CSV table of C-alpha atoms and ligand atoms in Angstrom, one decimal:
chain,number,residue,atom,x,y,z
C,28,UNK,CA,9.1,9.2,29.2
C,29,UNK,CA,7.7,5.9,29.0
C,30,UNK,CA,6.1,4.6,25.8
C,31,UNK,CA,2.5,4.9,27.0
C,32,UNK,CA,3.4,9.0,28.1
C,33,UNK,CA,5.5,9.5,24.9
C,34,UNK,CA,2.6,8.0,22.7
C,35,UNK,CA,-0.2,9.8,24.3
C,36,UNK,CA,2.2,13.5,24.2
C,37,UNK,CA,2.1,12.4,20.2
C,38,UNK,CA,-1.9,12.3,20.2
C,39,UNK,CA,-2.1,15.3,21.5
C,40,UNK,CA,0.2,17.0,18.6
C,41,UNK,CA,-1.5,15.1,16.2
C,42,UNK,CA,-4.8,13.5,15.1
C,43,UNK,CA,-4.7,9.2,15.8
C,44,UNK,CA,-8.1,8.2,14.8
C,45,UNK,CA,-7.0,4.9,13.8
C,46,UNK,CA,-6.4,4.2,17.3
C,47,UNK,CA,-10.0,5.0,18.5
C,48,UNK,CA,-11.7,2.7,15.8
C,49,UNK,CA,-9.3,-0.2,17.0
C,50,UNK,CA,-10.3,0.5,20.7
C,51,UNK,CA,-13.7,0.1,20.2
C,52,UNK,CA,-14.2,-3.2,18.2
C,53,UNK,CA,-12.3,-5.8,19.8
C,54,UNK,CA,-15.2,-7.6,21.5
C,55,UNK,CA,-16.3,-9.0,18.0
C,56,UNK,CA,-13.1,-8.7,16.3
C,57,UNK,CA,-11.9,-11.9,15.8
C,58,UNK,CA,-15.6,-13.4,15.5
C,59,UNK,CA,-16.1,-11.2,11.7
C,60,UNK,CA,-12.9,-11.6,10.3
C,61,UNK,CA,-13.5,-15.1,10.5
C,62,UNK,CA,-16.4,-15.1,9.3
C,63,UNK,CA,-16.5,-12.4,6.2
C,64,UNK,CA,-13.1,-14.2,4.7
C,65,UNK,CA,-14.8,-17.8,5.6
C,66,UNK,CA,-11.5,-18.5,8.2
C,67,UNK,CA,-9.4,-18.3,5.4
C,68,UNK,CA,-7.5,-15.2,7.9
C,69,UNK,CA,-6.5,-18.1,10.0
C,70,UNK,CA,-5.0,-19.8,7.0
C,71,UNK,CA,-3.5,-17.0,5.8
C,72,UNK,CA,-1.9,-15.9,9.3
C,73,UNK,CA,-0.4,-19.7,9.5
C,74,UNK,CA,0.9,-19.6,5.8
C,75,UNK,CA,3.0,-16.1,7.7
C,76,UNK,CA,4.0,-17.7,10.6
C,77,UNK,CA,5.8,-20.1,8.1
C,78,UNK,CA,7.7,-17.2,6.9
C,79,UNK,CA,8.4,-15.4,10.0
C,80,UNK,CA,9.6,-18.7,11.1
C,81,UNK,CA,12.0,-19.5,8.3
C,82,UNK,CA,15.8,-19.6,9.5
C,83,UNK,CA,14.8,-20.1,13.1
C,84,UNK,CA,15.3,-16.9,14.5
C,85,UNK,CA,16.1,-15.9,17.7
C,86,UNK,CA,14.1,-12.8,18.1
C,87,UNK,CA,10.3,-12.1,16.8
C,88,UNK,CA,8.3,-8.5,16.7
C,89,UNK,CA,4.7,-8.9,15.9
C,90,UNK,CA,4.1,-5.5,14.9
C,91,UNK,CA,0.4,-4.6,15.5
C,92,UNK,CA,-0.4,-7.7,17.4
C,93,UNK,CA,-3.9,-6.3,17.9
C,94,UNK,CA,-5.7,-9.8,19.8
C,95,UNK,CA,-2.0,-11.4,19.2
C,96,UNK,CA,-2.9,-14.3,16.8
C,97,UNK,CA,0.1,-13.9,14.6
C,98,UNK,CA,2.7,-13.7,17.7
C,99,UNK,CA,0.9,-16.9,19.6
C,100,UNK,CA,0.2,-18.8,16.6
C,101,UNK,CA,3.9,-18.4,16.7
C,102,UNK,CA,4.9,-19.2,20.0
C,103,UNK,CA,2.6,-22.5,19.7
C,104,UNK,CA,5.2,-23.6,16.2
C,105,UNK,CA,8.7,-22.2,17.4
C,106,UNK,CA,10.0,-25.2,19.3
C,107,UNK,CA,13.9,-23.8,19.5
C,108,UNK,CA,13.6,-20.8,22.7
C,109,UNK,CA,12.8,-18.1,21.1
C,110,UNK,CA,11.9,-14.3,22.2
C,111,UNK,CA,8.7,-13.7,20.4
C,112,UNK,CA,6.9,-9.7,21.3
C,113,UNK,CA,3.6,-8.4,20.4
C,114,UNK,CA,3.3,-4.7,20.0
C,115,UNK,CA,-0.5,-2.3,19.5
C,116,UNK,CA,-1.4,0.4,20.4
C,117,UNK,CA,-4.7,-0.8,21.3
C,118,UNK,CA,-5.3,-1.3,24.9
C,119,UNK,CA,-8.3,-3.4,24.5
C,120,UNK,CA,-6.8,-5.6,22.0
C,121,UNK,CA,-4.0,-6.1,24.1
C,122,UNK,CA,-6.5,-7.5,27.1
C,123,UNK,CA,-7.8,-10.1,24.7
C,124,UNK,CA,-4.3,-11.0,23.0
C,125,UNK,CA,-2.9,-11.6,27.3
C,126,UNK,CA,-6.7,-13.4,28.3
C,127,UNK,CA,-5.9,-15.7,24.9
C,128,UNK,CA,-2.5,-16.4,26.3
C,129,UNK,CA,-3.6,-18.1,29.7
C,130,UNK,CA,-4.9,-20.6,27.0
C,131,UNK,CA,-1.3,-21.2,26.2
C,132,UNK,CA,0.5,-20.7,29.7
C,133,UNK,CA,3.7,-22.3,28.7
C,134,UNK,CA,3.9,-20.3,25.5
C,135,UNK,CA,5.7,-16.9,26.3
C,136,UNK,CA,4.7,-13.4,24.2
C,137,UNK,CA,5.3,-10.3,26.0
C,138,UNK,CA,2.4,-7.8,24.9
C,139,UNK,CA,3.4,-4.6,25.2
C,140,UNK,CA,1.6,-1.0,24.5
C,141,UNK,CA,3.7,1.0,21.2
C,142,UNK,CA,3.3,2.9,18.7
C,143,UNK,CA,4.5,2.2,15.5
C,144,UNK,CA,6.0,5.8,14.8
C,145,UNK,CA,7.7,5.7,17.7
C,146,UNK,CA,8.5,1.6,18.7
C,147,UNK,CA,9.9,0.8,22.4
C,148,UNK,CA,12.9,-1.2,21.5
C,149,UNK,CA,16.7,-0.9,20.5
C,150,UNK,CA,18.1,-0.5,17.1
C,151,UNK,CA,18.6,-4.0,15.3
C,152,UNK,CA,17.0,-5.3,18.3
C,153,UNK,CA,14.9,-8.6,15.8
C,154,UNK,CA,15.6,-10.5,13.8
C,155,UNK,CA,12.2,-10.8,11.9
C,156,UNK,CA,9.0,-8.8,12.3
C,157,UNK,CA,5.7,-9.5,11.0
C,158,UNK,CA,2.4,-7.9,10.6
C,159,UNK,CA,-0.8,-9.5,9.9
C,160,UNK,CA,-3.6,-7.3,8.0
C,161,UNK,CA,-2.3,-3.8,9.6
C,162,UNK,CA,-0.1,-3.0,6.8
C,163,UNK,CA,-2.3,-1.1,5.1
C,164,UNK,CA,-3.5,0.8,8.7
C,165,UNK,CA,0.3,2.1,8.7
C,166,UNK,CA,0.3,2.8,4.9
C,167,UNK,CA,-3.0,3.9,3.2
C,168,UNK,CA,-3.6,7.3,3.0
C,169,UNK,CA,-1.9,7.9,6.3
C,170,UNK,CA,0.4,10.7,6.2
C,171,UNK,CA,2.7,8.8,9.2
C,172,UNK,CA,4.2,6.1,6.5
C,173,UNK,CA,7.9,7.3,6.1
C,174,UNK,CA,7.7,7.5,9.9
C,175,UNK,CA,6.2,4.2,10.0
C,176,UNK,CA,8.6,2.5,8.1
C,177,UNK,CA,11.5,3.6,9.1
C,178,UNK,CA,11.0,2.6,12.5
C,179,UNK,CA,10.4,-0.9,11.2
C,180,UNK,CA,13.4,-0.5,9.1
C,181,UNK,CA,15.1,0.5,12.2
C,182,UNK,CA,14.2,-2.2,14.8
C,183,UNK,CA,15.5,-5.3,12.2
C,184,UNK,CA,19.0,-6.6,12.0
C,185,UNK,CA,20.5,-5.9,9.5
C,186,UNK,CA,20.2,-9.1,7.0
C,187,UNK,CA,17.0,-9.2,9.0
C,188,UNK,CA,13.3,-10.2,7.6
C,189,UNK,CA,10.0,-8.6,7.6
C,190,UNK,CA,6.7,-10.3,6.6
C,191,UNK,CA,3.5,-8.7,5.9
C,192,UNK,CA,0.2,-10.6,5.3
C,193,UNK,CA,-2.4,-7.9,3.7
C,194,UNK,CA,-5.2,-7.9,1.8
C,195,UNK,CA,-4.3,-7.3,-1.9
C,196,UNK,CA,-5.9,-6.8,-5.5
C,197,UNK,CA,-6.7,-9.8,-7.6
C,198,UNK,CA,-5.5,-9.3,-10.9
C,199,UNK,CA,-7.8,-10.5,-13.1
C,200,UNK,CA,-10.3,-7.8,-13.2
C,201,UNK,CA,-13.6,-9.1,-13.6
C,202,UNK,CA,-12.5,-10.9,-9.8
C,203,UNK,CA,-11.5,-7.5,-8.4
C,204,UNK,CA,-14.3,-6.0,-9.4
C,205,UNK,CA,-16.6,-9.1,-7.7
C,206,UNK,CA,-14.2,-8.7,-4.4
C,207,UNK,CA,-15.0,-5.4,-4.0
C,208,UNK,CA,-18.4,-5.7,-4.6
C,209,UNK,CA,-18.3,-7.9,-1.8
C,210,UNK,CA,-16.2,-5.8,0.2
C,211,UNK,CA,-18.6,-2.9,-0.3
C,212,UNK,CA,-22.0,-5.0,0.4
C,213,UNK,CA,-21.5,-7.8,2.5
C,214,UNK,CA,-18.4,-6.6,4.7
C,215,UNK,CA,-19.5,-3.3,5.7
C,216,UNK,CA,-23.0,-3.8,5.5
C,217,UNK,CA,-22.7,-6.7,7.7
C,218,UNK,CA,-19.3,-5.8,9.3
C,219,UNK,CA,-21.4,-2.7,10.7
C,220,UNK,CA,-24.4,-4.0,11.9
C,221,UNK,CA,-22.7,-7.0,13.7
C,222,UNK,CA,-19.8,-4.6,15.5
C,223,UNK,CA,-22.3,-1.7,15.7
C,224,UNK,CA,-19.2,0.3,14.3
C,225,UNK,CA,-20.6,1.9,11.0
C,226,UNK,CA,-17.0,4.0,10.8
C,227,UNK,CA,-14.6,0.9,11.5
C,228,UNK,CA,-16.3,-0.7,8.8
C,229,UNK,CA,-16.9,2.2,6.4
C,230,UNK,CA,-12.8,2.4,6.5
C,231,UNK,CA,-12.5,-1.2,6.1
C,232,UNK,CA,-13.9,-1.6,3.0
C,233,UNK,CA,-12.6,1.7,1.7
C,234,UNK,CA,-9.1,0.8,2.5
C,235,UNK,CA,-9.1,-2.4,1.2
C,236,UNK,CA,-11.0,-1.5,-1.7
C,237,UNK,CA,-8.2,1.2,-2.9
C,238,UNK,CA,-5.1,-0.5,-1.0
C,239,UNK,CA,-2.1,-1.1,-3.3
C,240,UNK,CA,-1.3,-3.6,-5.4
C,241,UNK,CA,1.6,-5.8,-5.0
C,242,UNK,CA,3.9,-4.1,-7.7
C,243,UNK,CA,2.9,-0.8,-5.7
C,244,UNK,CA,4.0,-2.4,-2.5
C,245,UNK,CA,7.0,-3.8,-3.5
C,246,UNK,CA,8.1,0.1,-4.6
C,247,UNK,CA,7.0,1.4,-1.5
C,248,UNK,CA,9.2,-1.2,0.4
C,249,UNK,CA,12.1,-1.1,-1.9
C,250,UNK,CA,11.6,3.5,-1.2
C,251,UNK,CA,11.8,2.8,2.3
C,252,UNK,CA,15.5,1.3,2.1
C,253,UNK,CA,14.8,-2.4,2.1
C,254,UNK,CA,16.6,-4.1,-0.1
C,255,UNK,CA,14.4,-7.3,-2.1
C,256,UNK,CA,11.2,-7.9,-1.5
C,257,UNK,CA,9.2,-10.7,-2.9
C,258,UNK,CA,5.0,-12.0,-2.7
C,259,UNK,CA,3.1,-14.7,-2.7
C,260,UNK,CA,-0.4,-14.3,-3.8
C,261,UNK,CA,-3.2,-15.8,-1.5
C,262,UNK,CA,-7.3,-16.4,-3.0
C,263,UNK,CA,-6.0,-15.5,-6.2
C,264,UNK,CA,-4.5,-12.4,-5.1
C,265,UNK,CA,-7.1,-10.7,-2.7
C,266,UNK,CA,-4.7,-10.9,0.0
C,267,UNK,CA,-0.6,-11.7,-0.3
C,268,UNK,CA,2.4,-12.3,1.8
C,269,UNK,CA,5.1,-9.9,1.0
C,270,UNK,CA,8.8,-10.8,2.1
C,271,UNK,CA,11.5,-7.7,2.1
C,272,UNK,CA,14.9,-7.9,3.8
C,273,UNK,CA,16.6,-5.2,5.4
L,19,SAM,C1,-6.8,-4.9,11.8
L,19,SAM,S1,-6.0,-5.0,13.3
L,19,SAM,C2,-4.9,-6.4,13.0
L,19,SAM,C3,-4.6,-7.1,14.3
L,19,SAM,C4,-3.8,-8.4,14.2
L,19,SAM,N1,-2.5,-8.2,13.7
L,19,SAM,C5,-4.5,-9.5,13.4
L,19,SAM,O1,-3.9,-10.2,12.6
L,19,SAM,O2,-5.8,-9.7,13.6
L,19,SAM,C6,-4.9,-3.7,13.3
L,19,SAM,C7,-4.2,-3.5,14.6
L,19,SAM,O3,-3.2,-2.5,14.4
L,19,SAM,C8,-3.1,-1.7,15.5
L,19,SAM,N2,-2.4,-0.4,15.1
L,19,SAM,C9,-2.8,0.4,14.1
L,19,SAM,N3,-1.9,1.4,14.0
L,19,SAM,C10,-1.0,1.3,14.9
L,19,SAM,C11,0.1,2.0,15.3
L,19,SAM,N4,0.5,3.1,14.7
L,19,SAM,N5,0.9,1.5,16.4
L,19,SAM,C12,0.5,0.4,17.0
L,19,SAM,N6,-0.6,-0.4,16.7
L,19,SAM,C13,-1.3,0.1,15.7
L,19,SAM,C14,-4.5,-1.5,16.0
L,19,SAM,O4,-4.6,-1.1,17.3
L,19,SAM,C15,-5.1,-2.9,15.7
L,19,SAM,O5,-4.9,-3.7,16.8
């Protein structure tokens, strides 16, 4: 079965509605997240791609590639040949991640339709994957994480890196408290009314406002089977860049 058949013989057995909330928002996507974290998202993305990059490897998995920023902002930096992938299950995202590629034609991604539970490529296939702010999609409250991660787990070498850029929780508490204030009436106030997605933006506050911490993400990693993981906290912790190794 291809990927596409195999994914949609899973929807049928089970409920995705992630997958419809990331279908429908893409045309003004890209547009609000750089404008509710004041483009600090691009920063953030560029301080992963220094991560992902680390060590030259050879070959790169941008897990949830969604519009494909992380994988082509690293395809623009990687100057030594190497194989970079973008993987969603989002087939609209994946029309404005190739459209942003002709920007870019001698800069190679292949965007290709997966599921995270169930990912199209051999065992110890990369050498690094990275995810930019769809960590917590995979892991908060969904009851698909084990399955999640150990796909992940499965597609790195072994030795192998993987890089997450999420939103976090400051922790001083009088700033958590004013982030998710901010999350709860700016972002999804706003965040609605501009996507006209009330539900995209009802879970994106939620999520981020109860995602964990970086302690708690560093156990779930470490559960998983990877074997160190380390962080670096971004805007005084709101988001962070976690590093684990297989
Ligand atoms: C918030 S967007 C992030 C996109 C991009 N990485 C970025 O930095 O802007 C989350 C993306 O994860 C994708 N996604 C969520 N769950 C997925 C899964 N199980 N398999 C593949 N893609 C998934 C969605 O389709 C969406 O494109």
């Amino acid at each position: 079965m291809e990927p596409k058949e195999r994914h949609q013989d899973r929807q049928q057995k089970q409920d995705r509605p992630l997958q419809d909330i990331f279908t429908d928002v893409p045309p003004k996507y890209d547009l609000i997240n750089r404008l509710f974290t004041f483009r600090m998202d691009e920063h953030w993305r560029k301080r992963a791609v220094k991560e992902c990059l680390k060590g030259q490897p050879a070959k790169i998995l941008d897990l949830c590639t969604g519009t494909g920023d992380l994988a082509l902002r690293m395809a623009r930096k990687a100057d030594w040949g190497c194989q970079i992938t973008g993987v969603d299950f989002s087939d609209t995202m994946l029309e404005v991640a190739r459209e942003k590629q002709k920007l870019w034609p001698d800069k190679q991604v292949d965007f290709v339709f997966g599921d995270v539970a169930d990912l199209p490529f051999e065992t110890a296939f990369f050498d690094t994957a990275g995810i930019s702010f769809a960590f917590r999609n995979l892991t908060f409250e969904n009851p698909d994480t084990p399955e999640f991660l150990s796909e992940i787990l499965r597609v790195i070498k072994p030795g192998g890196k993987f890089v997450i850029v999420e939103s976090s929780q400051p922790g001083s508490g009088i700033y958590r408290k004013f982030f998710h204030a901010y999350m709860k009436h700016v972002v999804r106030r706003m965040g609605s009314w501009i996507s006209g997605n009330r539900e995209a933006y009802q879970y994106f506050y939620y999520s981020v406002s109860h995602f964990y911490t970086a302690a708690e993400l560093k156990k779930l990693l470490l559960d998983a089977g990877f074997s160190s993981v380390s962080h670096i906290p971004l805007a005084g912790g709101a988001a962070a860049i976690h590093t684990a190794i297989k």
